[in-house]
Coordinates of C-alpha atoms and ligand atoms in Angstrom, one line a residue:
M1 CA -8.8 3.3 2.5
C2 CA -11.8 5.0 0.9
G3 CA -12.4 4.6 -2.8
I4 CA -14.1 6.9 -5.3
V5 CA -15.8 6.2 -8.6
G6 CA -17.7 8.7 -10.7
A7 CA -19.2 8.7 -14.2
S8 CA -21.0 10.8 -16.7
A9 CA -22.2 8.9 -19.7
Q10 CA -25.0 8.4 -22.2
R11 CA -25.9 5.1 -20.6
N12 CA -26.9 3.9 -17.1
V13 CA -23.8 4.3 -15.0
E14 CA -25.1 2.2 -12.0
P15 CA -23.4 -1.0 -13.1
I16 CA -20.2 0.9 -14.0
L17 CA -20.1 2.4 -10.5
L18 CA -20.9 -0.9 -8.8
E19 CA -18.2 -2.8 -10.7
G20 CA -15.8 0.1 -9.9
L21 CA -16.5 -0.2 -6.2
R22 CA -16.0 -4.0 -6.4
R23 CA -12.6 -3.4 -7.9
L24 CA -11.7 -1.0 -5.1
E25 CA -12.8 -3.4 -2.4
Y26 CA -9.2 -4.5 -1.9
R27 CA -8.3 -1.1 -0.5
G28 CA -10.2 -1.9 2.7
Y29 CA -13.5 -0.3 3.7
D30 CA -16.5 -0.7 6.0
S31 CA -19.4 0.8 4.1
A32 CA -20.4 1.8 0.6
G33 CA -22.8 4.1 -1.2
M34 CA -23.9 5.6 -4.5
A35 CA -25.8 8.7 -5.7
L36 CA -27.3 8.8 -9.2
V37 CA -28.8 11.7 -11.1
D38 CA -31.6 11.2 -13.6
E39 CA -34.2 13.6 -15.0
G40 CA -34.0 16.1 -12.2
V41 CA -33.9 13.5 -9.4
L42 CA -31.0 12.7 -7.1
D43 CA -31.2 9.1 -5.6
R44 CA -28.8 7.9 -2.9
V45 CA -28.3 4.4 -1.6
R46 CA -25.9 3.5 1.2
A47 CA -25.1 0.3 3.1
V48 CA -22.9 -0.8 5.9
G49 CA -20.6 -3.7 5.1
K50 CA -19.6 -5.2 1.8
V51 CA -20.3 -3.7 -1.6
Q52 CA -22.6 -6.7 -2.1
A53 CA -24.8 -5.2 0.6
L54 CA -25.1 -2.1 -1.5
A55 CA -25.7 -4.2 -4.6
D56 CA -28.6 -6.0 -2.8
K57 CA -30.2 -2.7 -1.9
L58 CA -29.8 -1.5 -5.5
E59 CA -31.7 -4.5 -6.8
D60 CA -35.0 -2.9 -5.9
G61 CA -33.3 0.5 -5.7
P62 CA -33.1 3.8 -7.5
R63 CA -33.9 4.6 -11.0
P64 CA -31.0 4.4 -13.5
G65 CA -28.9 7.5 -13.9
T66 CA -26.4 8.7 -16.5
L67 CA -24.5 10.6 -13.9
G68 CA -23.3 9.4 -10.5
V69 CA -20.7 9.1 -7.8
A70 CA -20.0 6.1 -5.6
H71 CA -17.7 5.4 -2.6
T72 CA -16.3 2.9 -0.3
R73 CA -15.7 4.3 3.2
W74 CA -13.0 3.5 5.7
A75 CA -14.1 5.2 8.9
T76 CA -11.9 8.1 10.2
H77 CA -14.4 10.7 11.6
G78 CA -17.5 9.0 13.0
G79 CA -18.3 5.3 13.5
V80 CA -19.3 2.7 10.9
S81 CA -22.9 3.5 10.1
E82 CA -25.2 4.2 7.2
D83 CA -25.5 7.8 8.2
N84 CA -21.8 8.2 8.0
A85 CA -21.4 6.4 4.7
H86 CA -20.9 8.6 1.5
P87 CA -22.2 10.1 -0.6
H88 CA -23.2 13.0 1.6
V89 CA -26.1 15.1 0.3
S90 CA -27.0 18.7 0.8
S91 CA -30.4 20.3 0.1
D92 CA -31.5 17.1 -1.8
R93 CA -29.4 18.3 -4.7
V94 CA -25.7 18.2 -4.1
A95 CA -23.9 14.8 -3.6
V96 CA -20.3 14.5 -2.5
V97 CA -17.9 11.6 -2.1
H98 CA -14.6 12.3 -0.4
N99 CA -11.3 10.5 0.4
G100 CA -8.9 12.1 3.0
I101 CA -9.5 14.3 6.0
I102 CA -10.9 17.8 6.3
E103 CA -9.0 19.2 9.2
N104 CA -11.0 22.4 9.7
F105 CA -14.4 20.8 9.5
E106 CA -15.5 21.9 13.0
P107 CA -15.4 25.7 12.4
L108 CA -17.0 25.1 9.0
Q109 CA -19.7 23.0 10.6
R110 CA -20.5 25.7 13.2
R111 CA -20.8 28.3 10.5
L112 CA -22.9 26.2 8.2
A113 CA -25.2 25.1 11.1
A114 CA -25.7 28.8 12.0
A115 CA -26.6 29.4 8.4
G116 CA -29.4 26.8 8.7
Y117 CA -27.8 23.5 7.4
T118 CA -28.7 20.4 9.3
F119 CA -26.0 17.7 9.8
T120 CA -27.1 14.1 9.7
S121 CA -23.6 12.4 10.1
E122 CA -20.6 12.6 12.3
T123 CA -18.2 12.9 9.4
D124 CA -15.9 15.6 8.3
T125 CA -17.1 15.2 4.7
E126 CA -20.7 16.4 5.2
V127 CA -19.4 20.0 5.6
V128 CA -18.1 19.8 2.0
A129 CA -21.6 19.0 0.7
H130 CA -23.2 21.9 2.5
L131 CA -20.3 24.2 1.6
V132 CA -20.7 23.4 -2.1
D133 CA -24.5 23.9 -1.8
S134 CA -24.0 27.3 -0.2
H135 CA -21.6 28.4 -2.9
L136 CA -23.9 27.0 -5.5
A137 CA -26.6 29.3 -4.2
E138 CA -24.3 32.3 -5.0
S139 CA -22.8 31.3 -8.3
G140 CA -25.3 28.8 -9.8
D141 CA -22.3 27.0 -11.4
L142 CA -21.1 23.7 -10.0
S143 CA -17.4 24.0 -10.9
T144 CA -17.3 27.5 -9.5
A145 CA -19.0 26.3 -6.3
V146 CA -16.6 23.4 -5.8
R147 CA -13.6 25.6 -6.4
A148 CA -14.9 28.2 -3.9
A149 CA -15.6 25.4 -1.4
V150 CA -12.2 23.8 -1.6
S151 CA -10.5 27.1 -1.2
E152 CA -12.0 27.0 2.4
L153 CA -10.7 23.5 3.2
D154 CA -7.6 22.5 5.1
G155 CA -6.5 18.9 5.0
A156 CA -6.2 16.2 2.3
Y157 CA -8.9 15.4 -0.1
A158 CA -10.0 13.8 -3.4
L159 CA -13.6 14.9 -4.0
A160 CA -16.2 14.0 -6.6
V161 CA -19.4 16.1 -6.7
V162 CA -22.6 16.0 -8.7
C163 CA -25.8 18.1 -8.6
R164 CA -29.3 17.2 -9.4
D165 CA -29.8 20.5 -11.4
D166 CA -26.9 19.9 -13.7
P167 CA -27.6 16.3 -14.8
H168 CA -24.5 15.7 -17.1
T169 CA -21.7 17.4 -15.1
L170 CA -19.4 15.9 -12.6
V171 CA -16.8 18.0 -10.8
A172 CA -13.8 16.4 -9.1
T173 CA -10.7 17.7 -7.5
R174 CA -7.7 16.5 -5.6
S175 CA -5.2 17.8 -3.0
G176 CA -3.3 15.2 -1.0
S177 CA -5.3 12.2 -2.2
P178 CA -5.0 10.5 -5.6
L179 CA -7.6 10.8 -8.3
V180 CA -7.5 9.8 -12.0
L181 CA -9.7 10.9 -14.9
G182 CA -10.8 8.1 -17.2
V183 CA -11.3 9.1 -20.8
G184 CA -13.9 7.1 -22.7
I185 CA -15.7 7.6 -26.0
G186 CA -18.8 9.7 -25.2
E187 CA -18.3 9.1 -21.5
H188 CA -15.9 10.2 -18.8
F189 CA -15.0 8.9 -15.4
V190 CA -13.1 9.6 -12.2
A191 CA -11.7 7.2 -9.7
S192 CA -9.2 7.1 -6.9
D193 CA -7.4 4.1 -8.6
V194 CA -7.2 3.1 -12.3
A195 CA -8.2 -0.5 -11.3
A196 CA -11.8 0.8 -10.8
L197 CA -12.1 1.8 -14.4
L198 CA -10.2 -0.8 -16.3
P199 CA -13.4 -2.4 -17.7
V200 CA -14.5 0.9 -19.2
T201 CA -11.3 2.6 -20.4
R202 CA -7.6 2.2 -20.6
N203 CA -7.0 6.0 -21.1
F204 CA -6.2 8.0 -18.0
V205 CA -5.2 11.5 -17.0
Y206 CA -3.4 11.4 -13.7
L207 CA -4.6 14.6 -12.0
E208 CA -2.0 16.7 -10.3
E209 CA -2.2 18.4 -6.9
G210 CA -4.8 21.1 -6.9
D211 CA -6.3 20.1 -10.2
L212 CA -10.1 20.4 -10.7
V213 CA -11.8 18.6 -13.5
T214 CA -15.2 19.3 -14.9
L215 CA -16.5 16.5 -17.1
T216 CA -19.6 15.7 -19.2
P217 CA -20.1 12.7 -21.5
E218 CA -18.6 14.6 -24.4
D219 CA -15.9 16.7 -22.9
Y220 CA -13.7 17.6 -19.9
T221 CA -11.8 20.6 -18.7
I222 CA -8.9 20.6 -16.2
R223 CA -8.0 23.7 -14.2
D224 CA -4.9 23.8 -12.0
G225 CA -4.8 25.2 -8.5
N226 CA -4.7 28.8 -9.8
G227 CA -7.8 28.3 -11.9
A228 CA -5.9 28.3 -15.2
V229 CA -7.1 25.7 -17.9
V230 CA -4.3 23.1 -18.3
E231 CA -3.7 20.2 -20.7
R232 CA -2.6 17.0 -19.0
P233 CA -1.3 14.0 -21.0
V234 CA -3.7 11.1 -21.5
K235 CA -1.8 7.9 -20.8
E236 CA -2.7 4.4 -21.8
S237 CA -2.6 2.0 -18.9
G238 CA -0.6 -1.2 -19.5
L239 CA -2.7 -3.0 -16.8
S240 CA -4.8 -5.8 -18.1
I241 CA -8.2 -6.5 -16.4
S242 CA -7.0 -10.0 -15.6
A243 CA -4.0 -8.6 -13.7
T244 CA -6.5 -7.4 -11.1
E245 CA -8.5 -10.7 -11.0
K246 CA -7.8 -13.9 -9.0
G247 CA -7.0 -16.1 -12.0
G248 CA -8.1 -19.4 -10.5
Y249 CA -6.6 -18.8 -7.0
R250 CA -8.8 -18.9 -4.0
H251 CA -7.5 -15.5 -2.8
F252 CA -5.5 -12.6 -4.3
M253 CA -2.9 -13.1 -1.5
L254 CA -2.2 -16.7 -2.6
K255 CA -2.0 -15.6 -6.2
E256 CA 0.4 -12.8 -5.4
I257 CA 2.6 -15.2 -3.3
H258 CA 2.8 -17.5 -6.2
E259 CA 3.5 -14.7 -8.7
Q260 CA 6.8 -13.8 -6.9
P261 CA 9.3 -15.7 -9.1
R262 CA 7.9 -13.9 -12.2
A263 CA 7.6 -10.6 -10.4
L264 CA 11.2 -10.8 -9.2
A265 CA 12.4 -11.6 -12.7
E266 CA 10.7 -8.5 -13.9
T267 CA 12.4 -6.5 -11.2
W268 CA 15.9 -7.3 -12.2
Q269 CA 15.6 -7.7 -15.9
G270 CA 17.1 -4.8 -17.8
R271 CA 19.0 -3.7 -14.7
V272 CA 21.5 -6.5 -14.3
T273 CA 23.9 -7.8 -16.9
A274 CA 26.0 -11.0 -16.5
R275 CA 28.7 -9.0 -14.6
D276 CA 27.2 -5.7 -13.4
I277 CA 24.2 -3.9 -11.9
L278 CA 23.4 -0.8 -13.9
A279 CA 22.7 2.4 -12.1
S280 CA 21.9 4.0 -15.5
S281 CA 18.8 1.7 -15.6
I282 CA 17.1 4.1 -13.2
G283 CA 18.0 7.3 -15.0
P284 CA 20.8 9.2 -16.7
T285 CA 21.8 11.0 -13.5
A286 CA 21.7 8.0 -11.1
E287 CA 25.3 6.9 -11.6
E288 CA 26.7 10.3 -10.9
I289 CA 24.5 10.8 -7.9
F290 CA 25.2 7.3 -6.4
G291 CA 28.9 8.0 -6.8
R292 CA 28.6 10.9 -4.4
V293 CA 26.4 9.3 -1.7
E294 CA 28.0 9.4 1.8
A295 CA 24.9 8.6 3.8
I296 CA 21.4 7.1 3.3
H297 CA 18.1 7.8 5.0
I298 CA 15.4 5.2 4.2
V299 CA 11.8 6.1 5.3
A300 CA 8.7 4.0 4.9
C301 CA 5.6 2.5 6.8
G302 CA 4.4 -1.0 7.6
T303 CA 5.8 -3.8 5.5
S304 CA 7.8 -1.4 3.4
H305 CA 9.6 -0.3 6.5
H306 CA 10.7 -3.9 7.1
A307 CA 12.2 -4.0 3.6
G308 CA 14.2 -0.9 4.6
L309 CA 15.5 -2.6 7.8
V310 CA 16.9 -5.5 5.8
A311 CA 18.6 -3.1 3.4
R312 CA 20.5 -1.5 6.2
Y313 CA 22.4 -4.8 6.7
W314 CA 23.1 -5.1 3.0
I315 CA 24.1 -1.5 2.3
E316 CA 26.3 -1.0 5.4
A317 CA 28.1 -4.3 4.9
M318 CA 28.7 -4.0 1.2
S319 CA 29.1 -0.3 0.4
R320 CA 30.2 0.9 4.0
I321 CA 27.8 3.8 3.6
P322 CA 26.0 4.6 6.9
C323 CA 22.3 3.9 6.5
N324 CA 19.4 5.0 8.8
V325 CA 16.0 3.4 8.5
E326 CA 13.0 5.0 10.1
L327 CA 9.2 4.9 10.2
A328 CA 7.8 7.8 8.1
S329 CA 5.3 8.8 10.8
E330 CA 8.2 9.3 13.3
Y331 CA 10.7 10.8 10.9
R332 CA 8.5 13.6 9.7
Y333 CA 7.9 14.9 13.2
R334 CA 11.4 15.1 14.5
D335 CA 14.4 17.1 13.4
P336 CA 16.8 14.5 12.0
V337 CA 20.4 15.4 11.4
V338 CA 21.0 15.3 7.6
P339 CA 24.6 14.2 6.9
K340 CA 26.5 15.5 3.9
N341 CA 25.6 14.0 0.6
C342 CA 22.7 12.0 2.0
L343 CA 20.4 10.1 -0.3
F344 CA 16.8 10.1 0.9
V345 CA 15.0 6.9 -0.1
T346 CA 11.2 6.2 0.3
L347 CA 9.7 2.8 0.0
S348 CA 6.1 2.3 -0.8
Q349 CA 3.9 -0.2 -2.6
S350 CA 1.1 2.4 -3.3
G351 CA 3.1 5.6 -3.7
E352 CA 0.3 7.4 -1.8
T353 CA 0.9 6.6 1.8
A354 CA 0.3 9.9 3.6
D355 CA 3.1 9.6 6.1
T356 CA 5.7 8.6 3.6
L357 CA 4.7 11.3 1.2
A358 CA 4.8 13.9 4.0
A359 CA 8.2 12.7 5.0
L360 CA 9.4 13.1 1.4
R361 CA 8.0 16.6 1.3
Y362 CA 9.6 17.4 4.7
A363 CA 13.0 16.1 3.4
K364 CA 12.7 18.2 0.3
S365 CA 12.0 21.3 2.4
R366 CA 15.0 20.9 4.6
E367 CA 17.5 23.7 4.2
D368 CA 20.5 21.5 4.9
G369 CA 19.3 19.5 1.9
Y370 CA 19.5 16.0 0.7
L371 CA 21.7 15.0 -2.2
A372 CA 18.7 13.5 -4.0
T373 CA 15.5 11.7 -3.3
L374 CA 14.8 8.2 -4.6
A375 CA 11.4 6.5 -4.6
I376 CA 11.2 2.7 -4.7
C377 CA 7.5 2.2 -5.6
N378 CA 5.2 -0.4 -7.2
K379 CA 2.6 1.9 -8.6
P380 CA 3.4 4.2 -11.5
E381 CA 2.2 7.8 -11.7
T382 CA 1.8 8.3 -8.0
S383 CA 2.5 11.4 -5.8
L384 CA 5.7 9.7 -4.6
T385 CA 7.1 8.9 -8.0
R386 CA 6.2 12.3 -9.4
E387 CA 7.8 14.2 -6.5
S388 CA 11.1 12.2 -6.3
D389 CA 14.3 12.9 -8.2
L390 CA 14.9 9.2 -9.0
V391 CA 12.4 6.4 -9.3
M392 CA 13.0 2.6 -9.2
M393 CA 9.8 0.8 -10.0
T394 CA 9.5 -2.6 -8.2
R395 CA 7.4 -4.0 -11.2
A396 CA 5.5 -6.5 -9.0
G397 CA 2.2 -5.7 -10.9
P398 CA -1.0 -4.9 -9.2
E399 CA -1.1 -6.1 -5.6
I400 CA -4.7 -6.5 -4.4
G401 CA -4.5 -8.4 -1.1
V402 CA -4.2 -6.0 1.7
A403 CA -1.3 -7.9 3.2
S404 CA 1.7 -7.0 1.1
T405 CA 3.6 -10.0 -0.4
K406 CA 5.1 -9.6 -3.8
A407 CA 5.5 -5.9 -3.3
F408 CA 7.7 -6.6 -0.3
T409 CA 10.0 -9.2 -2.0
T410 CA 10.4 -7.0 -5.1
Q411 CA 11.2 -4.0 -2.8
L412 CA 13.9 -6.2 -1.2
L413 CA 15.3 -7.0 -4.6
C414 CA 15.3 -3.3 -5.6
L415 CA 17.2 -2.5 -2.4
L416 CA 19.6 -5.3 -3.3
L417 CA 20.0 -3.7 -6.7
L418 CA 20.6 -0.3 -5.0
T419 CA 23.2 -2.0 -2.7
G420 CA 25.0 -3.1 -5.8
M421 CA 24.7 0.3 -7.5
L422 CA 26.3 1.9 -4.5
D423 CA 29.1 -0.7 -4.1
R424 CA 32.2 0.7 -5.8
R425 CA 34.0 -2.8 -6.0
P426 CA 33.5 -4.3 -9.5
D427 CA 34.2 -7.9 -8.4
E428 CA 31.6 -7.7 -5.6
R429 CA 29.1 -6.1 -7.9
A430 CA 29.7 -8.9 -10.4
A431 CA 29.1 -11.6 -7.8
L432 CA 26.0 -9.9 -6.6
A433 CA 24.7 -9.6 -10.2
A434 CA 25.2 -13.4 -10.6
N435 CA 23.2 -14.1 -7.4
I436 CA 20.4 -11.8 -8.3
R437 CA 20.0 -13.5 -11.7
G438 CA 19.2 -16.7 -9.8
V439 CA 16.5 -15.2 -7.5
D440 CA 13.5 -16.3 -9.4
T441 CA 14.6 -19.9 -9.6
A442 CA 15.3 -19.9 -5.9
L443 CA 11.9 -18.6 -5.1
A444 CA 10.2 -21.1 -7.3
A445 CA 11.9 -23.9 -5.3
V446 CA 10.7 -22.3 -2.0
L447 CA 7.1 -22.2 -3.2
E448 CA 7.1 -26.0 -3.4
L449 CA 6.8 -26.0 0.4
D450 CA 3.3 -24.7 0.1
E451 CA 1.6 -28.0 1.0
A452 CA 4.0 -28.8 3.9
I453 CA 3.3 -25.3 5.3
R454 CA -0.5 -25.7 4.9
K455 CA -0.2 -28.8 7.1
L456 CA 2.0 -27.0 9.6
A457 CA -0.5 -24.2 9.8
E458 CA -3.1 -26.5 11.4
E459 CA -1.1 -26.5 14.5
F460 CA -1.6 -22.7 14.9
V461 CA -5.3 -22.5 14.5
D462 CA -6.1 -22.8 18.2
K463 CA -3.2 -20.6 19.3
Q464 CA -3.5 -17.0 20.7
H465 CA 0.0 -15.8 20.4
A466 CA 3.3 -16.5 18.5
L467 CA 6.9 -15.4 18.7
F468 CA 9.1 -14.9 15.7
L469 CA 12.9 -15.0 16.0
G470 CA 15.7 -14.0 13.6
R471 CA 19.1 -12.6 13.7
G472 CA 20.9 -10.2 11.4
P473 CA 18.9 -9.5 8.3
M474 CA 16.5 -12.2 9.3
Y475 CA 15.4 -10.1 12.3
P476 CA 13.3 -7.7 10.0
I477 CA 12.1 -10.8 8.2
A478 CA 10.9 -12.2 11.5
M479 CA 9.1 -8.8 12.0
E480 CA 7.5 -9.2 8.6
G481 CA 6.4 -12.7 9.4
A482 CA 4.8 -11.6 12.7
L483 CA 3.1 -8.7 10.9
K484 CA 1.6 -11.0 8.2
L485 CA 0.2 -13.4 10.9
K486 CA -1.3 -10.5 12.8
E487 CA -2.8 -8.8 9.8
I488 CA -4.7 -11.7 8.3
S489 CA -5.2 -14.3 11.0
Y490 CA -5.6 -11.9 14.0
L491 CA -3.2 -13.9 16.1
H492 CA -1.1 -11.8 18.4
A493 CA 2.5 -12.2 17.1
E494 CA 5.7 -10.4 18.0
A495 CA 9.2 -10.6 16.6
Y496 CA 12.4 -10.4 18.4
A497 CA 16.1 -10.3 17.5
A498 CA 16.9 -13.8 18.8
G499 CA 19.6 -12.4 21.1
E500 CA 17.0 -10.4 22.9
L501 CA 15.0 -13.4 23.9
K502 CA 16.6 -13.7 27.3
H503 CA 16.0 -9.9 28.0
G504 CA 12.2 -10.3 28.5
P505 CA 10.2 -12.4 26.0
L506 CA 11.5 -15.7 27.4
A507 CA 9.1 -15.1 30.3
L508 CA 6.3 -15.7 27.8
V509 CA 7.6 -19.1 26.6
D510 CA 5.6 -22.2 27.6
E511 CA 3.9 -25.1 25.7
N512 CA 1.2 -22.7 24.5
M513 CA 3.6 -20.3 22.8
P514 CA 4.7 -21.4 19.4
V515 CA 8.1 -19.9 18.6
I516 CA 9.0 -19.6 14.9
A517 CA 12.6 -19.2 14.1
I518 CA 14.3 -18.3 10.8
A519 CA 17.7 -20.0 10.7
P520 CA 19.4 -20.1 7.3
N521 CA 23.0 -21.5 7.3
N522 CA 24.7 -18.1 7.7
E523 CA 27.2 -16.4 10.1
W524 CA 24.5 -16.1 12.8
L525 CA 23.4 -19.8 12.7
E526 CA 25.3 -21.0 15.8
K527 CA 24.0 -18.0 17.8
V528 CA 20.5 -18.8 16.7
K529 CA 20.9 -22.4 17.8
S530 CA 21.9 -21.3 21.3
N531 CA 18.8 -19.1 21.4
L532 CA 16.6 -22.1 20.3
Q533 CA 18.1 -24.1 23.2
E534 CA 16.8 -21.4 25.6
V535 CA 13.3 -21.9 24.2
R536 CA 13.5 -25.7 24.4
A537 CA 14.7 -25.7 27.9
R538 CA 11.5 -23.8 28.9
G539 CA 9.2 -26.3 27.2
G540 CA 8.5 -24.0 24.2
K541 CA 7.3 -25.5 20.9
L542 CA 9.7 -24.5 18.1
Y543 CA 9.1 -24.3 14.4
V544 CA 12.3 -23.6 12.5
F545 CA 12.8 -22.7 8.9
A546 CA 16.3 -23.8 8.0
D547 CA 18.2 -25.4 5.2
A548 CA 19.5 -28.9 5.2
E549 CA 23.1 -27.8 6.0
S550 CA 22.0 -26.1 9.2
G551 CA 22.3 -29.4 11.2
L552 CA 18.8 -28.8 12.7
N553 CA 16.4 -31.8 12.8
T554 CA 12.8 -32.4 13.7
G555 CA 12.5 -34.0 17.2
P556 CA 10.7 -33.5 20.5
G557 CA 9.5 -29.9 20.8
I558 CA 11.0 -28.9 17.5
T559 CA 9.7 -29.1 13.9
V560 CA 12.2 -28.2 11.2
L561 CA 10.9 -27.2 7.8
D562 CA 13.6 -27.8 5.2
M563 CA 14.3 -24.9 3.0
P564 CA 16.1 -25.2 -0.3
H565 CA 19.6 -23.9 -0.1
V566 CA 20.0 -20.2 -1.2
D567 CA 22.9 -17.9 -1.2
D568 CA 23.2 -15.8 2.0
I569 CA 22.5 -12.6 0.2
L570 CA 19.2 -13.9 -1.1
A571 CA 18.1 -15.5 2.1
P572 CA 15.9 -12.6 3.4
I573 CA 13.9 -12.7 0.1
A574 CA 13.6 -16.6 0.1
Y575 CA 12.8 -16.9 3.8
T576 CA 10.0 -14.4 3.5
V577 CA 7.9 -16.7 1.4
P578 CA 7.3 -19.6 3.9
L579 CA 6.2 -16.9 6.5
Q580 CA 3.8 -15.5 4.0
L581 CA 2.4 -19.0 3.3
L582 CA 2.2 -19.7 7.0
A583 CA 0.1 -16.6 7.7
Y584 CA -2.0 -17.3 4.7
H585 CA -2.8 -20.9 5.6
V586 CA -3.4 -20.1 9.3
A587 CA -5.9 -17.4 8.2
V588 CA -7.7 -19.7 5.8
A589 CA -7.9 -22.4 8.5
K590 CA -9.3 -19.8 10.9
G591 CA -11.8 -18.6 8.2
T592 CA -10.8 -14.9 8.3
D593 CA -11.2 -12.5 5.4
V594 CA -7.7 -13.1 3.9
D595 CA -7.7 -10.4 1.2
Q596 CA -9.6 -7.7 3.2
P597 CA -8.7 -8.2 6.9
R598 CA -10.8 -6.3 9.3
N599 CA -9.9 -2.7 10.1
L600 CA -7.1 -2.5 7.6
A601 CA -6.6 -0.6 4.4
K602 CA -4.4 -1.3 1.5
S603 CA -3.3 2.2 0.9
V604 CA -3.3 4.5 3.9
T605 CA -3.8 8.0 2.5
V606 CA -4.6 9.7 5.8
E607 CA -2.2 10.5 8.6
Ligands
G6P1 C1 -0.9 -0.2 4.8 C2 -0.9 -1.6 4.2 C3 0.5 -2.3 4.4 C4 1.6 -1.4 3.9 C5 1.5 0.0 4.5 C6 2.5 0.9 3.8 O1 -0.8 -0.3 6.2 O2 -1.9 -2.4 4.7 O3 0.5 -3.5 3.7 O4 2.8 -2.0 4.2 O5 0.2 0.5 4.3 O6 2.0 1.1 2.5 P1 2.9 1.5 1.2 O7 1.9 1.5 0.1 O8 3.5 2.8 1.5 O9 4.0 0.4 1.0

């Protein structure tokens, strides 16, 4: 999704803005731009493609500036072109960068065009630049003009605005899209993500909905949505710069796959004792709330949704509490029945996914009310964590690769912890606690298959399609495996509950259709084996991830990858890893952009 960086300093901010954009590249984008103010001049440079294309243009580009805004754009309104890239400029003096969507841009555009403004892009953002300029003509003050402009906007936005005639002031505001203020010494910054500013500051103010900040190198003032001056806490980020760097790995995705044992250990530590799983570890009220839960609604998007689908198997089997799992984009637009004492759970790596956030707000607005809301989230200080009653952080650390890996497995572990917290049987909880404490060792053993999977991946390079099969909790894992392959290798992949094979997808099976099956030695194994026979009988080529006790062996038409034995309950977490590695190695072999796959964004902050 789009990224914003802005700075007001006593030094040239061009390199700060450029480095900030590089650090936001992981979010996904298609063009980039920058506007710098210096001695009464506003210079703007924009480029389609990578931030490097912008950097190349800046080589011979504008004069240095001590004030500036920069942006990476992920197209929503208007195609990918230099004219549509941000910043958008009005009257050669106002420059605006914007994340989000302005829903009422068309009537505003008509009004501004009638007032004499010329539009040079197809974006919704350009109206903001002209709107600020028109208000500036009235008030002469940038903050006043931005406040007046945003009062006319419907939709979601984070905005950063500079003006040629006010060479030290940057004004930024948010409503529906994240924005942080970076506090330096004699310099101040804004960004849509702390990662952008880590090289220049560790001190951040997480702006709240409706906040508008006016900053200069020396000072900043925050006003809330009512225009009142407010103090917001300055928080020190615990993130190290290296946490957002590749650290010797070829891609962030590979680094993040290999970080999973450590990430999972972080997830359970402090929450699990030798004999119990502690609800109190997620807040003083959690135990009492969980004791009253009679139903659960889990809502999420993309990979996070797959984690929820696995949790349904766990929660219903162990705690006997009915659990509904739904895509946030569907949930928010229907009228779901809210059972008595229902816990509403959101899952999100970013904590800013527009549909998930909207679903949470919708749930909170329901008159028939939920018992409580719980966010399972990887990023601290997000809209989702702020607006939920309970928060369980996944603690995976920054995830930069667009395709989610460690955020997913740590979500699964959080959901397993939740399952334990909801289970009222002490012996079962104790057994689960013991299993969870072994998860990091189990994952480390799975990662040893990396090289074997790299070799296997070579067989997929010339394929166009793939089918993934699983049963029980392995069905959502098959869905996640198919999604990973689609996202980064652009192979068409679909997942089916293995029992559904004969109800349609079997028609697709021939020697050109690789079929990947996940077959741990569990209660579904014999059923899965029968489904595999159905594939073999039709000449399909099978790739099976199974443990040694499954009784499956490599032979004609079937390649078995031996997984280390893991306890049933941990199998969904363990069997995710070879599928991540498969997608990764197929993508590398095909030469795609692994960390920033085409058309995708890391954090989808628009509907
Ligand atoms: C985007 C990302 C996916 C992610 C989904 C939900 O589509 O590319 O990897 O699963 O958003 O994001 P969230 O941050 O809410 O987990």
